[in-house]
Coordinates of N, CA and C and ligand atoms in Angstrom, one line a residue:
M1 N 123.6 1.2 53.5 CA 125.0 1.6 53.6 C 126.0 0.5 53.2
V2 N 127.0 0.8 52.5 CA 128.0 -0.2 52.2 C 128.9 -0.4 53.5
N3 N 129.0 -1.6 53.9 CA 129.8 -1.9 55.2 C 131.0 -2.8 54.9
D4 N 131.7 -3.1 56.0 CA 132.9 -4.0 55.9 C 132.6 -5.3 55.3
E5 N 131.4 -5.9 55.6 CA 131.1 -7.2 55.1 C 130.9 -7.2 53.6
D6 N 130.6 -6.0 53.0 CA 130.5 -5.9 51.5 C 131.8 -5.9 50.8
M7 N 132.8 -5.5 51.5 CA 134.1 -5.2 50.8 C 134.7 -6.4 50.1
P8 N 134.8 -7.6 50.7 CA 135.4 -8.7 50.0 C 134.7 -9.0 48.6
Y9 N 133.4 -8.9 48.6 CA 132.6 -9.2 47.4 C 132.9 -8.1 46.3
L10 N 133.0 -6.9 46.8 CA 133.3 -5.8 45.9 C 134.7 -5.9 45.3
R11 N 135.6 -6.3 46.2 CA 137.0 -6.6 45.7 C 137.0 -7.7 44.6
R12 N 136.2 -8.7 44.9 CA 136.1 -9.8 43.9 C 135.5 -9.3 42.6
C13 N 134.6 -8.4 42.6 CA 134.1 -7.8 41.4 C 135.2 -7.1 40.6
V14 N 136.1 -6.4 41.3 CA 137.2 -5.7 40.7 C 138.2 -6.7 40.1
E15 N 138.4 -7.8 40.8 CA 139.2 -8.9 40.2 C 138.6 -9.5 39.0
L16 N 137.3 -9.7 39.0 CA 136.7 -10.2 37.8 C 136.7 -9.3 36.6
A17 N 136.6 -8.0 36.9 CA 136.7 -6.9 35.9 C 138.1 -6.9 35.3
T18 N 139.1 -7.1 36.2 CA 140.5 -7.1 35.7 C 140.7 -8.3 34.8
K19 N 140.2 -9.4 35.2 CA 140.3 -10.7 34.5 C 139.7 -10.5 33.1
A20 N 138.5 -9.9 33.0 CA 137.8 -9.6 31.7 C 138.7 -8.8 30.8
L21 N 139.3 -7.8 31.4 CA 140.2 -6.9 30.6 C 141.4 -7.7 30.1
E22 N 142.0 -8.5 30.9 CA 143.1 -9.4 30.5 C 142.8 -10.4 29.4
L23 N 141.5 -10.8 29.4 CA 141.0 -11.7 28.4 C 140.5 -11.0 27.1
G24 N 140.7 -9.6 27.1 CA 140.4 -8.9 25.9 C 139.0 -8.4 25.9
D25 N 138.3 -8.4 27.0 CA 136.9 -8.0 27.1 C 136.8 -6.6 27.9
E26 N 135.6 -6.2 28.0 CA 135.4 -4.9 28.7 C 135.4 -5.2 30.2
P27 N 136.0 -4.3 31.0 CA 136.2 -4.6 32.4 C 135.0 -4.4 33.3
F28 N 134.2 -5.4 33.4 CA 133.0 -5.4 34.3 C 132.9 -6.8 34.9
G29 N 132.7 -6.9 36.2 CA 132.5 -8.2 36.9 C 131.5 -8.0 38.0
S30 N 130.8 -9.2 38.3 CA 129.7 -9.1 39.2 C 129.6 -10.5 40.0
V31 N 129.0 -10.4 41.2 CA 128.9 -11.5 42.1 C 127.5 -11.6 42.7
L32 N 126.9 -12.8 42.7 CA 125.6 -13.0 43.3 C 125.8 -13.7 44.7
V33 N 125.3 -13.0 45.7 CA 125.6 -13.5 47.1 C 124.3 -13.8 47.8
S34 N 124.2 -15.0 48.4 CA 122.9 -15.4 49.1 C 122.8 -14.5 50.4
A35 N 121.6 -14.6 51.0 CA 121.3 -14.0 52.3 C 122.3 -14.4 53.4
G36 N 122.8 -15.6 53.3 CA 123.8 -16.1 54.2 C 125.2 -15.8 53.9
G37 N 125.5 -15.0 52.8 CA 126.8 -14.6 52.5 C 127.6 -15.5 51.6
K38 N 126.9 -16.5 51.0 CA 127.6 -17.5 50.1 C 127.6 -16.9 48.7
V39 N 128.7 -17.0 48.0 CA 128.8 -16.6 46.6 C 128.1 -17.8 45.8
L40 N 127.1 -17.4 45.1 CA 126.3 -18.4 44.3 C 126.7 -18.5 42.9
F41 N 127.1 -17.3 42.3 CA 127.4 -17.3 40.9 C 128.2 -16.0 40.7
E42 N 129.2 -16.1 39.8 CA 129.9 -14.8 39.4 C 130.3 -14.9 38.0
D43 N 130.5 -13.7 37.4 CA 130.8 -13.7 36.0 C 131.4 -12.3 35.6
H44 N 132.0 -12.3 34.4 CA 132.5 -11.0 33.9 C 132.0 -10.8 32.5
N45 N 132.3 -9.6 31.9 CA 131.7 -9.3 30.6 C 132.2 -10.3 29.5
H46 N 131.4 -10.7 28.6 CA 131.8 -11.5 27.5 C 131.3 -10.9 26.2
V47 N 131.4 -9.6 26.1 CA 130.9 -8.9 24.9 C 131.9 -9.0 23.7
A48 N 133.2 -9.4 24.0 CA 134.2 -9.4 22.9 C 133.8 -10.5 21.9
S49 N 132.9 -11.4 22.3 CA 132.3 -12.4 21.3 C 131.5 -11.7 20.2
G50 N 131.1 -10.5 20.4 CA 130.3 -9.8 19.5 C 128.8 -9.7 20.0
D51 N 128.5 -10.4 21.0 CA 127.1 -10.3 21.6 C 127.2 -9.3 22.8
H52 N 126.6 -8.2 22.5 CA 126.7 -7.1 23.5 C 125.7 -7.2 24.6
T53 N 124.9 -8.3 24.7 CA 124.1 -8.5 25.8 C 124.7 -9.4 26.9
R54 N 126.0 -9.8 26.6 CA 126.6 -10.7 27.6 C 127.3 -10.0 28.8
H55 N 126.4 -9.3 29.5 CA 126.9 -8.6 30.7 C 126.7 -9.5 31.9
P56 N 127.6 -9.4 32.9 CA 127.5 -10.3 34.0 C 126.3 -10.2 34.9
E57 N 125.7 -9.0 34.9 CA 124.5 -8.8 35.7 C 123.3 -9.5 35.1
F58 N 123.3 -9.5 33.7 CA 122.3 -10.1 33.0 C 122.4 -11.7 33.2
E59 N 123.6 -12.2 33.1 CA 123.8 -13.6 33.3 C 123.4 -14.0 34.8
I60 N 123.6 -13.1 35.7 CA 123.2 -13.4 37.1 C 121.7 -13.5 37.2
A61 N 121.0 -12.6 36.6 CA 119.5 -12.6 36.6 C 119.0 -13.9 36.1
R62 N 119.6 -14.3 34.9 CA 119.1 -15.5 34.3 C 119.4 -16.7 35.1
W63 N 120.6 -16.7 35.7 CA 121.0 -17.9 36.6 C 120.1 -17.9 37.8
A64 N 119.8 -16.8 38.4 CA 118.9 -16.7 39.6 C 117.5 -17.2 39.2
A65 N 117.0 -16.8 38.1 CA 115.7 -17.2 37.7 C 115.6 -18.8 37.6
G66 N 116.7 -19.4 37.1 CA 116.7 -20.8 36.9 C 117.0 -21.6 38.1
N67 N 117.6 -21.0 39.1 CA 118.2 -21.8 40.2 C 117.8 -21.4 41.6
M68 N 117.0 -20.3 41.8 CA 116.7 -19.9 43.1 C 115.2 -19.7 43.2
S69 N 114.7 -19.8 44.5 CA 113.3 -19.5 44.7 C 113.1 -18.0 44.7
P70 N 111.8 -17.6 44.5 CA 111.6 -16.1 44.5 C 112.0 -15.5 45.9
E71 N 111.8 -16.2 47.0 CA 112.2 -15.7 48.3 C 113.7 -15.6 48.4
A72 N 114.5 -16.6 47.9 CA 115.9 -16.5 48.0 C 116.5 -15.4 47.1
R73 N 115.8 -15.2 46.0 CA 116.3 -14.1 45.1 C 116.1 -12.8 45.7
A74 N 114.9 -12.6 46.4 CA 114.6 -11.3 47.0 C 115.6 -11.0 48.1
E75 N 116.2 -12.0 48.8 CA 117.1 -11.8 49.9 C 118.5 -11.7 49.5
A76 N 118.8 -12.0 48.2 CA 120.2 -12.1 47.7 C 120.7 -10.6 47.4
T77 N 122.0 -10.5 47.3 CA 122.6 -9.2 46.9 C 123.4 -9.4 45.7
V78 N 123.4 -8.5 44.8 CA 124.2 -8.5 43.6 C 125.3 -7.4 43.8
Y79 N 126.5 -7.8 43.8 CA 127.7 -6.9 43.8 C 128.2 -6.7 42.4
T80 N 128.6 -5.5 42.0 CA 129.0 -5.3 40.7 C 130.0 -4.2 40.6
S81 N 131.0 -4.4 39.6 CA 132.0 -3.4 39.5 C 131.5 -2.0 39.0
G82 N 130.5 -2.1 38.1 CA 129.9 -0.9 37.6 C 128.4 -1.0 37.7
E83 N 127.8 0.1 37.9 CA 126.3 0.2 38.0 C 125.6 -0.5 36.8
H84 N 124.6 -1.2 37.1 CA 123.8 -1.9 36.0 C 123.4 -1.0 34.9
C85 N 123.5 -1.5 33.7 CA 122.9 -0.7 32.6 C 121.4 -1.0 32.6
P86 N 120.6 -0.2 31.8 CA 119.1 -0.4 31.9 C 118.7 -1.8 31.6
M87 N 119.3 -2.5 30.6 CA 119.0 -3.9 30.3 C 119.1 -4.8 31.5
C88 N 120.3 -4.7 32.2 CA 120.5 -5.5 33.4 C 119.7 -5.1 34.6
A89 N 119.4 -3.8 34.7 CA 118.6 -3.4 35.8 C 117.2 -3.9 35.6
A90 N 116.7 -3.9 34.4 CA 115.4 -4.5 34.1 C 115.3 -6.0 34.4
A91 N 116.4 -6.7 34.0 CA 116.4 -8.2 34.2 C 116.4 -8.4 35.7
H92 N 117.2 -7.7 36.4 CA 117.3 -7.8 37.9 C 115.9 -7.6 38.5
G93 N 115.2 -6.6 38.0 CA 113.8 -6.3 38.5 C 112.8 -7.4 38.1
W94 N 112.9 -7.9 36.9 CA 111.9 -8.9 36.4 C 112.1 -10.2 37.2
V95 N 113.3 -10.5 37.6 CA 113.5 -11.8 38.3 C 113.4 -11.6 39.8
G96 N 113.2 -10.4 40.3 CA 112.9 -10.1 41.7 C 114.1 -10.3 42.6
L97 N 115.3 -9.9 42.1 CA 116.5 -10.0 43.0 C 116.5 -8.8 44.0
G98 N 117.3 -8.9 45.0 CA 117.3 -7.9 46.1 C 118.3 -6.8 45.9
R99 N 119.0 -6.5 46.9 CA 119.9 -5.3 47.0 C 121.0 -5.4 45.9
I100 N 121.4 -4.2 45.4 CA 122.5 -4.0 44.5 C 123.5 -3.1 45.2
V101 N 124.8 -3.5 45.1 CA 125.9 -2.7 45.5 C 126.9 -2.6 44.4
Y102 N 127.2 -1.3 43.9 CA 128.1 -1.2 42.8 C 129.3 -0.3 43.2
V103 N 130.4 -0.5 42.5 CA 131.6 0.2 42.8 C 131.6 1.6 42.2
S104 N 131.4 1.6 40.8 CA 131.4 2.9 40.2 C 130.0 3.1 39.5
S105 N 129.6 4.3 39.4 CA 128.2 4.6 38.9 C 128.2 4.8 37.4
S106 N 127.1 4.7 36.8 CA 126.9 4.9 35.3 C 127.3 6.3 35.0
E107 N 127.0 7.2 35.9 CA 127.4 8.6 35.7 C 128.9 8.8 35.6
Q108 N 129.6 8.1 36.5 CA 131.1 8.1 36.4 C 131.6 7.5 35.1
L109 N 131.0 6.4 34.8 CA 131.5 5.7 33.6 C 131.3 6.6 32.3
T110 N 130.1 7.2 32.3 CA 129.8 8.1 31.1 C 130.8 9.2 31.1
A111 N 131.2 9.8 32.2 CA 132.2 10.9 32.2 C 133.6 10.4 31.8
W112 N 133.9 9.2 32.3 CA 135.3 8.6 31.9 C 135.3 8.3 30.4
L113 N 134.3 7.7 29.8 CA 134.3 7.4 28.4 C 134.4 8.7 27.6
S114 N 133.7 9.7 28.0 CA 133.7 11.0 27.3 C 135.1 11.6 27.4
E115 N 135.7 11.5 28.5 CA 137.1 12.0 28.7 C 138.1 11.3 27.7
L116 N 137.8 10.0 27.6 CA 138.7 9.1 26.8 C 138.3 9.2 25.3
G117 N 137.3 10.0 25.0 CA 136.9 10.2 23.6 C 136.2 9.0 23.0
V118 N 135.6 8.1 23.8 CA 134.9 6.9 23.3 C 133.5 7.4 22.9
P119 N 133.0 6.9 21.7 CA 131.7 7.3 21.2 C 130.6 6.8 22.2
A120 N 129.5 7.5 22.3 CA 128.4 7.1 23.3 C 127.9 5.8 22.8
P121 N 127.6 4.9 23.8 CA 127.0 3.6 23.5 C 125.6 3.8 22.9
P122 N 125.0 2.7 22.3 CA 123.7 2.8 21.7 C 122.6 2.9 22.8
V123 N 122.9 2.4 24.0 CA 121.9 2.4 25.1 C 122.2 3.4 26.1
R124 N 121.3 4.3 26.4 CA 121.6 5.4 27.4 C 121.9 4.8 28.8
A125 N 122.9 5.3 29.5 CA 123.2 4.8 30.9 C 122.3 5.6 31.9
L126 N 121.2 4.9 32.3 CA 120.3 5.5 33.3 C 120.7 5.0 34.6
P127 N 120.4 5.8 35.7 CA 120.6 5.2 37.0 C 119.7 4.0 37.3
I128 N 120.1 3.0 38.0 CA 119.3 1.8 38.3 C 118.0 2.3 38.8
R129 N 117.9 3.2 39.7 CA 116.7 3.7 40.4 C 115.6 4.1 39.4
E130 N 116.1 4.6 38.2 CA 115.1 5.1 37.2 C 114.4 3.9 36.5
V131 N 115.1 2.8 36.5 CA 114.6 1.6 35.9 C 113.8 0.7 36.8
V132 N 114.3 0.5 38.0 CA 113.7 -0.3 39.1 C 113.6 0.4 40.4
P133 N 112.7 1.3 40.6 CA 112.6 2.2 41.7 C 112.5 1.5 43.1
N134 N 112.1 0.3 43.1 CA 111.9 -0.4 44.4 C 113.1 -1.2 44.9
V135 N 114.2 -1.3 44.1 CA 115.3 -2.0 44.5 C 116.2 -1.2 45.3
R136 N 116.8 -1.8 46.4 CA 117.7 -1.1 47.3 C 119.1 -1.0 46.6
V137 N 119.6 0.2 46.3 CA 120.8 0.3 45.6 C 121.8 1.1 46.3
E138 N 123.0 0.7 46.4 CA 124.1 1.4 47.1 C 125.3 1.5 46.2
G139 N 126.0 2.7 46.3 CA 127.2 2.9 45.5 C 127.2 4.4 45.2
P140 N 128.2 5.0 44.7 CA 129.5 4.3 44.4 C 130.3 4.1 45.7
V141 N 131.4 3.3 45.6 CA 132.3 3.0 46.7 C 133.6 3.7 46.5
P142 N 133.8 4.9 47.0 CA 135.0 5.7 46.7 C 136.3 5.0 46.8
S143 N 136.5 4.1 47.8 CA 137.8 3.5 48.0 C 138.2 2.6 46.9
L144 N 137.3 2.1 46.0 CA 137.6 1.2 44.9 C 137.4 1.8 43.5
V145 N 136.8 3.0 43.5 CA 136.4 3.6 42.2 C 137.6 3.8 41.3
E146 N 138.8 4.3 41.9 CA 139.9 4.6 41.0 C 140.4 3.3 40.3
Q147 N 140.3 2.2 41.0 CA 140.8 0.9 40.3 C 139.9 0.6 39.1
I148 N 138.6 0.9 39.1 CA 137.8 0.7 38.0 C 138.1 1.7 36.9
H149 N 138.2 2.9 37.3 CA 138.6 4.0 36.4 C 139.8 3.6 35.6
D150 N 140.8 3.1 36.3 CA 142.1 2.7 35.7 C 141.9 1.5 34.7
L151 N 141.0 0.6 35.0 CA 140.7 -0.5 34.0 C 140.2 0.1 32.7
H152 N 139.3 1.0 32.8 CA 138.7 1.6 31.6 C 139.8 2.4 30.8
R153 N 140.7 3.1 31.5 CA 141.8 3.8 30.9 C 142.6 2.8 30.1
R154 N 142.9 1.7 30.8 CA 143.7 0.6 30.1 C 143.0 0.1 28.9
L155 N 141.8 -0.2 29.0 CA 141.0 -0.7 27.8 C 141.1 0.2 26.6
H156 N 140.9 1.5 26.8 CA 140.8 2.4 25.7 C 142.1 2.8 25.2
R157 N 143.1 2.8 26.1 CA 144.5 3.2 25.6 C 145.0 2.0 24.8
E158 N 144.8 0.8 25.3 CA 145.3 -0.4 24.5 C 144.7 -0.5 23.1
K159 N 143.4 0.0 23.0 CA 142.7 -0.1 21.7 C 143.4 0.9 20.7
E160 N 143.9 2.0 21.3 CA 144.6 3.0 20.4 C 145.9 2.5 19.9
L161 N 146.6 1.6 20.6 CA 147.9 1.2 20.2 C 147.9 0.2 19.0
Ligands
ZN1 ZN1 124.2 -4.5 31.5

């Protein structure tokens, strides 16, 4: 269950997603937190460079593989503004990270992009559980979802202008 202790990290993900949008990128942000509650690494999307693998959850998986023991990775939590895509869910699983908490689901994102008339992405948005069935996954978090929805509206409206 998502609890009060999770909320500051989730709000930080929303801040990072907002920062990404302000920098001209897609609004996604993620935070890696140790078992003791320490923020170890955080990032936002960098796909505006043209490299569409530059998702924050993928960067987190690679950072964790290089900097944490397998035990510490398994006890860590990844907080993220939007549910992992299949690439990032697979990376998460391969490096053996622990719990995932996301604000908005891939299902919600797919519905929003369809409403906004955005063409379907080349990679299908599967639920994390379909990719890594043994990872503990929680979300969406209704109290923050509308903020993420708004960032996607801003991204695609700004593109039209
Ligand atoms: Zn991803």
